[in-house]
């Protein structure tokens, strides 16, 4: 207040608002956290400033926060996650602002630990001798896992020579491949992709079986359909089990055509055409003999009638 001691006295009041930019307190603000998958998590962001700052939580990568509602930000000093899972893992930003520049932020990293899990897309794979074949597994684990391949007897598949293991990592996911150059008789059997970390271990099985080379050639018929000789149930490699000639007949039947080009409504037996023609020839001969016998009897009856009846 400003006052002048005159008669009468004069005074004037003035108002001063002191603004303070936001600041994030080290305590009790949360630091980087390591939790087990399935537990509950609360992140806290404590701030000061005048006017009172607003607090916003975002993922550092700007992706939606995996809470099931597609939101990209959360308002408030507390960020609660119920039954945290691996999708929640990452860095989060606590952003404080109150209209007084500058706004401030703090990064808090959430690390989720979980034991290994493995997915095998093709559990049954067929190959021919001499063919190059690649087996594959997909695993997820954190902390990062140790990954390798074994045979059905338990021995680890060595690296080098005809075997080439390869691993492609992305965050907590791992793609494991095993390439076998020039598959031989000893290579057929069961393989396991193994993943281990401090929380556990798991494995996935793949069986490599032999496709006979004699039935593996491709044939192309007039209708343009290609067949692989050994085709049947396979969990990843599309092939059909059967003889090419049988497959051809089935395909022609489905298309409504016979092998000789006739339609189904034409009376023709493709498997016994020669027998049918033989039966038709025998039937024609028998019919001709019957006609000849009838005509002969009619002539004989006419001659007798001429002799017995008077002129």
Short mmCIF file of N, CA and C in Angstrom, two decimals, residues 178-292:
data_model
loop_
_atom_site.label_atom_id
_atom_site.label_comp_id
_atom_site.label_asym_id
_atom_site.label_seq_id
_atom_site.Cartn_x
_atom_site.Cartn_y
_atom_site.Cartn_z
N UNK A 178 17.34 -72.02 -37.15
CA UNK A 178 18.39 -73.01 -37.33
C UNK A 178 18.34 -73.47 -38.78
N UNK A 179 19.38 -73.12 -39.53
CA UNK A 179 19.46 -73.51 -40.94
C UNK A 179 20.32 -74.75 -41.07
N UNK A 180 19.79 -75.77 -41.75
CA UNK A 180 20.51 -77.03 -41.98
C UNK A 180 20.83 -77.09 -43.47
N UNK A 181 22.10 -77.06 -43.79
CA UNK A 181 22.51 -77.14 -45.19
C UNK A 181 22.59 -78.60 -45.62
N UNK A 182 22.01 -78.90 -46.76
CA UNK A 182 22.06 -80.23 -47.34
C UNK A 182 21.64 -81.29 -46.31
N UNK A 183 20.34 -81.36 -46.08
CA UNK A 183 19.79 -82.29 -45.09
C UNK A 183 20.17 -83.73 -45.44
N UNK A 184 20.69 -84.46 -44.46
CA UNK A 184 21.05 -85.85 -44.63
C UNK A 184 20.22 -86.77 -43.76
N UNK A 185 20.38 -88.09 -43.90
CA UNK A 185 19.57 -89.04 -43.11
C UNK A 185 19.69 -88.82 -41.61
N UNK A 186 20.88 -88.44 -41.14
CA UNK A 186 21.07 -88.26 -39.70
C UNK A 186 20.43 -86.99 -39.17
N UNK A 187 19.97 -86.12 -40.06
CA UNK A 187 19.38 -84.85 -39.63
C UNK A 187 17.89 -84.96 -39.32
N UNK A 188 17.26 -86.04 -39.75
CA UNK A 188 15.83 -86.20 -39.48
C UNK A 188 15.62 -86.59 -38.02
N UNK A 189 14.57 -86.05 -37.44
CA UNK A 189 14.29 -86.31 -36.03
C UNK A 189 13.78 -85.06 -35.35
N UNK A 190 13.85 -85.05 -34.02
CA UNK A 190 13.30 -83.95 -33.23
C UNK A 190 14.39 -82.94 -32.88
N UNK A 191 14.00 -81.67 -32.90
CA UNK A 191 14.86 -80.56 -32.49
C UNK A 191 14.12 -79.76 -31.42
N UNK A 192 14.89 -79.12 -30.54
CA UNK A 192 14.30 -78.25 -29.52
C UNK A 192 14.99 -76.90 -29.52
N UNK A 193 14.18 -75.84 -29.48
CA UNK A 193 14.72 -74.50 -29.26
C UNK A 193 14.53 -74.19 -27.78
N UNK A 194 15.62 -73.84 -27.10
CA UNK A 194 15.62 -73.68 -25.64
C UNK A 194 15.88 -72.22 -25.30
N UNK A 195 15.13 -71.72 -24.31
CA UNK A 195 15.30 -70.34 -23.84
C UNK A 195 15.35 -70.36 -22.32
N UNK A 196 16.40 -69.72 -21.73
CA UNK A 196 16.58 -69.71 -20.28
C UNK A 196 16.93 -68.31 -19.80
N UNK A 197 16.37 -67.94 -18.64
CA UNK A 197 16.85 -66.76 -17.92
C UNK A 197 16.78 -67.04 -16.42
N UNK A 198 17.03 -66.03 -15.59
CA UNK A 198 17.10 -66.25 -14.15
C UNK A 198 15.76 -66.63 -13.54
N UNK A 199 14.67 -66.44 -14.27
CA UNK A 199 13.34 -66.73 -13.74
C UNK A 199 12.79 -68.08 -14.18
N UNK A 200 13.46 -68.74 -15.11
CA UNK A 200 12.96 -70.03 -15.57
C UNK A 200 13.50 -70.39 -16.93
N UNK A 201 13.01 -71.48 -17.46
CA UNK A 201 13.41 -71.92 -18.80
C UNK A 201 12.25 -72.67 -19.45
N UNK A 202 12.29 -72.73 -20.76
CA UNK A 202 11.27 -73.45 -21.52
C UNK A 202 11.86 -73.85 -22.86
N UNK A 203 11.16 -74.72 -23.57
CA UNK A 203 11.63 -75.15 -24.89
C UNK A 203 10.44 -75.45 -25.78
N UNK A 204 10.70 -75.45 -27.08
CA UNK A 204 9.70 -75.81 -28.08
C UNK A 204 10.25 -76.88 -28.99
N UNK A 205 9.41 -77.83 -29.40
CA UNK A 205 9.85 -78.98 -30.20
C UNK A 205 9.43 -78.83 -31.65
N UNK A 206 10.33 -79.24 -32.53
CA UNK A 206 10.06 -79.30 -33.97
C UNK A 206 10.55 -80.64 -34.48
N UNK A 207 9.70 -81.34 -35.23
CA UNK A 207 10.10 -82.63 -35.79
C UNK A 207 10.35 -82.46 -37.28
N UNK A 208 11.54 -82.86 -37.70
CA UNK A 208 11.91 -82.83 -39.12
C UNK A 208 11.83 -84.25 -39.66
N UNK A 209 10.95 -84.47 -40.64
CA UNK A 209 10.79 -85.81 -41.20
C UNK A 209 11.13 -85.80 -42.68
N UNK A 210 11.35 -87.00 -43.21
CA UNK A 210 11.83 -87.14 -44.59
C UNK A 210 10.66 -87.24 -45.56
N UNK A 211 10.76 -86.49 -46.65
CA UNK A 211 9.85 -86.64 -47.79
C UNK A 211 10.58 -87.44 -48.85
N UNK A 212 10.09 -88.63 -49.23
CA UNK A 212 10.79 -89.45 -50.23
C UNK A 212 11.01 -88.69 -51.52
N UNK A 213 12.21 -88.77 -52.05
CA UNK A 213 12.53 -88.04 -53.28
C UNK A 213 11.76 -88.56 -54.47
N UNK A 214 11.47 -89.90 -54.49
CA UNK A 214 10.78 -90.48 -55.64
C UNK A 214 9.40 -89.91 -55.83
N UNK A 215 8.75 -89.49 -54.75
CA UNK A 215 7.40 -88.96 -54.86
C UNK A 215 7.37 -87.45 -54.72
N UNK A 216 8.54 -86.85 -54.85
CA UNK A 216 8.58 -85.42 -54.64
C UNK A 216 8.62 -84.60 -55.89
N UNK A 217 8.61 -85.25 -57.09
CA UNK A 217 8.68 -84.48 -58.33
C UNK A 217 7.36 -83.83 -58.62
N UNK A 218 7.45 -82.68 -59.29
CA UNK A 218 6.23 -81.97 -59.65
C UNK A 218 5.80 -82.37 -61.05
N UNK A 219 4.51 -82.46 -61.23
CA UNK A 219 3.95 -82.77 -62.53
C UNK A 219 2.93 -81.73 -62.89
N UNK A 220 2.89 -81.37 -64.17
CA UNK A 220 1.93 -80.39 -64.64
C UNK A 220 1.04 -81.05 -65.67
N UNK A 221 -0.27 -80.98 -65.46
CA UNK A 221 -1.22 -81.60 -66.36
C UNK A 221 -1.86 -80.54 -67.23
N UNK A 222 -2.73 -80.99 -68.12
CA UNK A 222 -3.31 -80.09 -69.10
C UNK A 222 -4.09 -78.94 -68.49
N UNK A 223 -4.65 -79.14 -67.31
CA UNK A 223 -5.44 -78.08 -66.70
C UNK A 223 -4.58 -77.08 -65.95
N UNK A 224 -3.25 -77.26 -65.97
CA UNK A 224 -2.37 -76.29 -65.37
C UNK A 224 -2.18 -76.44 -63.87
N UNK A 225 -2.79 -77.44 -63.26
CA UNK A 225 -2.66 -77.63 -61.82
C UNK A 225 -1.38 -78.38 -61.52
N UNK A 226 -0.60 -77.86 -60.56
CA UNK A 226 0.66 -78.50 -60.19
C UNK A 226 0.46 -79.29 -58.91
N UNK A 227 1.09 -80.44 -58.85
CA UNK A 227 1.01 -81.29 -57.68
C UNK A 227 2.40 -81.59 -57.18
N UNK A 228 2.53 -81.66 -55.87
CA UNK A 228 3.73 -82.20 -55.27
C UNK A 228 3.39 -83.61 -54.83
N UNK A 229 4.24 -84.52 -55.19
CA UNK A 229 3.87 -85.91 -55.01
C UNK A 229 3.55 -86.31 -53.59
N UNK A 230 4.34 -85.84 -52.64
CA UNK A 230 4.12 -86.24 -51.25
C UNK A 230 3.48 -85.07 -50.54
N UNK A 231 2.17 -85.06 -50.45
CA UNK A 231 1.47 -83.94 -49.83
C UNK A 231 0.49 -84.46 -48.81
N UNK A 232 0.39 -83.80 -47.72
CA UNK A 232 -0.50 -84.25 -46.67
C UNK A 232 -0.53 -83.25 -45.55
N UNK A 233 -0.70 -83.70 -44.34
CA UNK A 233 -0.84 -82.81 -43.20
C UNK A 233 0.53 -82.30 -42.81
N UNK A 234 0.72 -81.02 -42.85
CA UNK A 234 1.96 -80.37 -42.46
C UNK A 234 1.60 -79.05 -41.85
N UNK A 235 2.22 -78.68 -40.73
CA UNK A 235 1.78 -77.52 -39.96
C UNK A 235 2.29 -76.21 -40.55
N UNK A 236 3.18 -76.28 -41.54
CA UNK A 236 3.62 -75.02 -42.10
C UNK A 236 3.89 -75.12 -43.58
N UNK A 237 4.37 -76.30 -44.05
CA UNK A 237 4.66 -76.48 -45.46
C UNK A 237 3.43 -77.06 -46.13
N UNK A 238 2.92 -76.36 -47.11
CA UNK A 238 1.70 -76.83 -47.76
C UNK A 238 2.05 -77.91 -48.76
N UNK A 239 1.60 -79.12 -48.55
CA UNK A 239 1.78 -80.20 -49.49
C UNK A 239 0.66 -81.20 -49.30
N UNK A 240 0.46 -82.07 -50.32
CA UNK A 240 -0.68 -82.99 -50.33
C UNK A 240 -0.17 -84.41 -50.46
N UNK A 241 -0.75 -85.35 -49.74
CA UNK A 241 -0.28 -86.72 -49.73
C UNK A 241 -1.06 -87.54 -50.75
N UNK A 242 -0.38 -88.10 -51.76
CA UNK A 242 -1.09 -88.93 -52.72
C UNK A 242 -0.31 -89.13 -53.99
N UNK A 243 -0.76 -90.12 -54.80
CA UNK A 243 -0.15 -90.39 -56.09
C UNK A 243 -0.59 -89.34 -57.10
N UNK A 244 0.34 -88.81 -57.95
CA UNK A 244 -0.06 -87.77 -58.91
C UNK A 244 -1.19 -88.19 -59.82
N UNK A 245 -1.21 -89.47 -60.27
CA UNK A 245 -2.27 -89.91 -61.18
C UNK A 245 -3.63 -89.90 -60.48
N UNK A 246 -3.64 -90.32 -59.21
CA UNK A 246 -4.89 -90.30 -58.46
C UNK A 246 -5.35 -88.87 -58.26
N UNK A 247 -4.39 -87.99 -57.92
CA UNK A 247 -4.74 -86.59 -57.73
C UNK A 247 -5.29 -85.99 -59.01
N UNK A 248 -4.74 -86.41 -60.15
CA UNK A 248 -5.22 -85.89 -61.42
C UNK A 248 -6.67 -86.30 -61.65
N UNK A 249 -6.98 -87.58 -61.38
CA UNK A 249 -8.36 -88.05 -61.59
C UNK A 249 -9.33 -87.33 -60.67
N UNK A 250 -8.89 -87.10 -59.41
CA UNK A 250 -9.77 -86.37 -58.48
C UNK A 250 -10.01 -84.97 -58.98
N UNK A 251 -8.95 -84.33 -59.47
CA UNK A 251 -9.10 -82.95 -59.95
C UNK A 251 -10.02 -82.89 -61.16
N UNK A 252 -9.87 -83.86 -62.09
CA UNK A 252 -10.73 -83.88 -63.27
C UNK A 252 -12.17 -84.14 -62.89
N UNK A 253 -12.37 -85.01 -61.89
CA UNK A 253 -13.74 -85.30 -61.45
C UNK A 253 -14.39 -84.06 -60.86
N UNK A 254 -13.62 -83.31 -60.06
CA UNK A 254 -14.16 -82.09 -59.47
C UNK A 254 -14.48 -81.06 -60.53
N UNK A 255 -13.72 -81.05 -61.60
CA UNK A 255 -13.97 -80.10 -62.69
C UNK A 255 -15.09 -80.57 -63.61
N UNK A 256 -15.62 -81.79 -63.41
CA UNK A 256 -16.71 -82.29 -64.24
C UNK A 256 -16.25 -82.79 -65.59
N UNK A 257 -14.98 -83.22 -65.71
CA UNK A 257 -14.46 -83.71 -66.98
C UNK A 257 -13.81 -85.06 -66.75
N UNK A 258 -13.81 -85.87 -67.81
CA UNK A 258 -13.10 -87.14 -67.79
C UNK A 258 -11.72 -86.92 -68.40
N UNK A 259 -10.85 -87.93 -68.27
CA UNK A 259 -9.51 -87.80 -68.84
C UNK A 259 -9.54 -87.71 -70.36
N UNK A 260 -10.57 -88.31 -71.02
CA UNK A 260 -10.64 -88.26 -72.47
C UNK A 260 -11.33 -87.01 -72.97
N UNK A 261 -11.70 -86.08 -72.04
CA UNK A 261 -12.33 -84.83 -72.47
C UNK A 261 -13.83 -84.87 -72.48
N UNK A 262 -14.48 -86.03 -72.20
CA UNK A 262 -15.94 -86.12 -72.20
C UNK A 262 -16.48 -85.54 -70.91
N UNK A 263 -17.73 -85.08 -70.97
CA UNK A 263 -18.40 -84.58 -69.78
C UNK A 263 -18.90 -85.75 -68.95
N UNK A 264 -19.25 -85.46 -67.68
CA UNK A 264 -19.73 -86.52 -66.80
C UNK A 264 -21.02 -87.15 -67.28
N UNK A 265 -21.86 -86.35 -68.05
CA UNK A 265 -23.15 -86.91 -68.45
C UNK A 265 -23.02 -87.85 -69.63
N UNK A 266 -21.80 -87.97 -70.22
CA UNK A 266 -21.61 -88.94 -71.29
C UNK A 266 -21.31 -90.28 -70.66
N UNK A 267 -21.97 -91.33 -71.17
CA UNK A 267 -21.83 -92.65 -70.60
C UNK A 267 -20.56 -93.29 -71.10
N UNK A 268 -19.49 -93.13 -70.30
CA UNK A 268 -18.22 -93.70 -70.70
C UNK A 268 -17.44 -94.08 -69.45
N UNK A 269 -16.89 -95.27 -69.46
CA UNK A 269 -16.10 -95.74 -68.33
C UNK A 269 -14.64 -95.68 -68.71
N UNK A 270 -13.89 -94.69 -68.12
CA UNK A 270 -12.52 -94.49 -68.54
C UNK A 270 -11.61 -95.62 -68.06
N UNK A 271 -11.98 -96.30 -67.00
CA UNK A 271 -11.11 -97.35 -66.46
C UNK A 271 -11.34 -98.69 -67.13
N UNK A 272 -12.48 -98.84 -67.85
CA UNK A 272 -12.77 -100.14 -68.47
C UNK A 272 -13.35 -99.94 -69.86
N UNK A 273 -12.79 -98.98 -70.62
CA UNK A 273 -13.31 -98.70 -71.95
C UNK A 273 -13.19 -99.88 -72.88
N UNK A 274 -12.04 -100.61 -72.81
CA UNK A 274 -11.85 -101.75 -73.69
C UNK A 274 -12.86 -102.85 -73.38
N UNK A 275 -13.10 -103.10 -72.08
CA UNK A 275 -14.07 -104.12 -71.71
C UNK A 275 -15.46 -103.74 -72.19
N UNK A 276 -15.81 -102.45 -72.12
CA UNK A 276 -17.13 -102.01 -72.56
C UNK A 276 -17.30 -102.23 -74.05
N UNK A 277 -16.23 -101.90 -74.79
CA UNK A 277 -16.32 -102.11 -76.25
C UNK A 277 -16.46 -103.58 -76.57
N UNK A 278 -15.76 -104.46 -75.81
CA UNK A 278 -15.89 -105.89 -76.05
C UNK A 278 -17.29 -106.39 -75.78
N UNK A 279 -17.89 -105.90 -74.67
CA UNK A 279 -19.25 -106.32 -74.35
C UNK A 279 -20.23 -105.83 -75.41
N UNK A 280 -20.04 -104.62 -75.94
CA UNK A 280 -20.93 -104.10 -76.99
C UNK A 280 -20.81 -104.94 -78.25
N UNK A 281 -19.58 -105.38 -78.60
CA UNK A 281 -19.40 -106.21 -79.80
C UNK A 281 -20.11 -107.55 -79.64
N UNK A 282 -19.98 -108.18 -78.47
CA UNK A 282 -20.64 -109.47 -78.24
C UNK A 282 -22.16 -109.33 -78.29
N UNK A 283 -22.67 -108.25 -77.74
CA UNK A 283 -24.12 -108.01 -77.75
C UNK A 283 -24.63 -107.83 -79.17
N UNK A 284 -23.88 -107.11 -80.00
CA UNK A 284 -24.29 -106.91 -81.40
C UNK A 284 -24.33 -108.23 -82.15
N UNK A 285 -23.35 -109.10 -81.91
CA UNK A 285 -23.32 -110.41 -82.59
C UNK A 285 -24.51 -111.26 -82.18
N UNK A 286 -24.83 -111.29 -80.88
CA UNK A 286 -25.96 -112.06 -80.40
C UNK A 286 -27.27 -111.53 -80.98
N UNK A 287 -27.40 -110.20 -81.06
CA UNK A 287 -28.62 -109.61 -81.61
C UNK A 287 -28.79 -109.97 -83.09
N UNK A 288 -27.69 -109.95 -83.84
CA UNK A 288 -27.75 -110.30 -85.27
C UNK A 288 -28.15 -111.75 -85.46
N UNK A 289 -27.61 -112.64 -84.61
CA UNK A 289 -27.97 -114.06 -84.72
C UNK A 289 -29.45 -114.27 -84.44
N UNK A 290 -30.01 -113.55 -83.47
CA UNK A 290 -31.41 -113.68 -83.13
C UNK A 290 -32.30 -113.21 -84.28
N UNK A 291 -31.96 -112.11 -84.93
CA UNK A 291 -32.74 -111.60 -86.07
C UNK A 291 -32.71 -112.60 -87.22
N UNK A 292 -31.51 -113.18 -87.48
CA UNK A 292 -31.38 -114.14 -88.56
C UNK A 292 -32.25 -115.37 -88.31
#
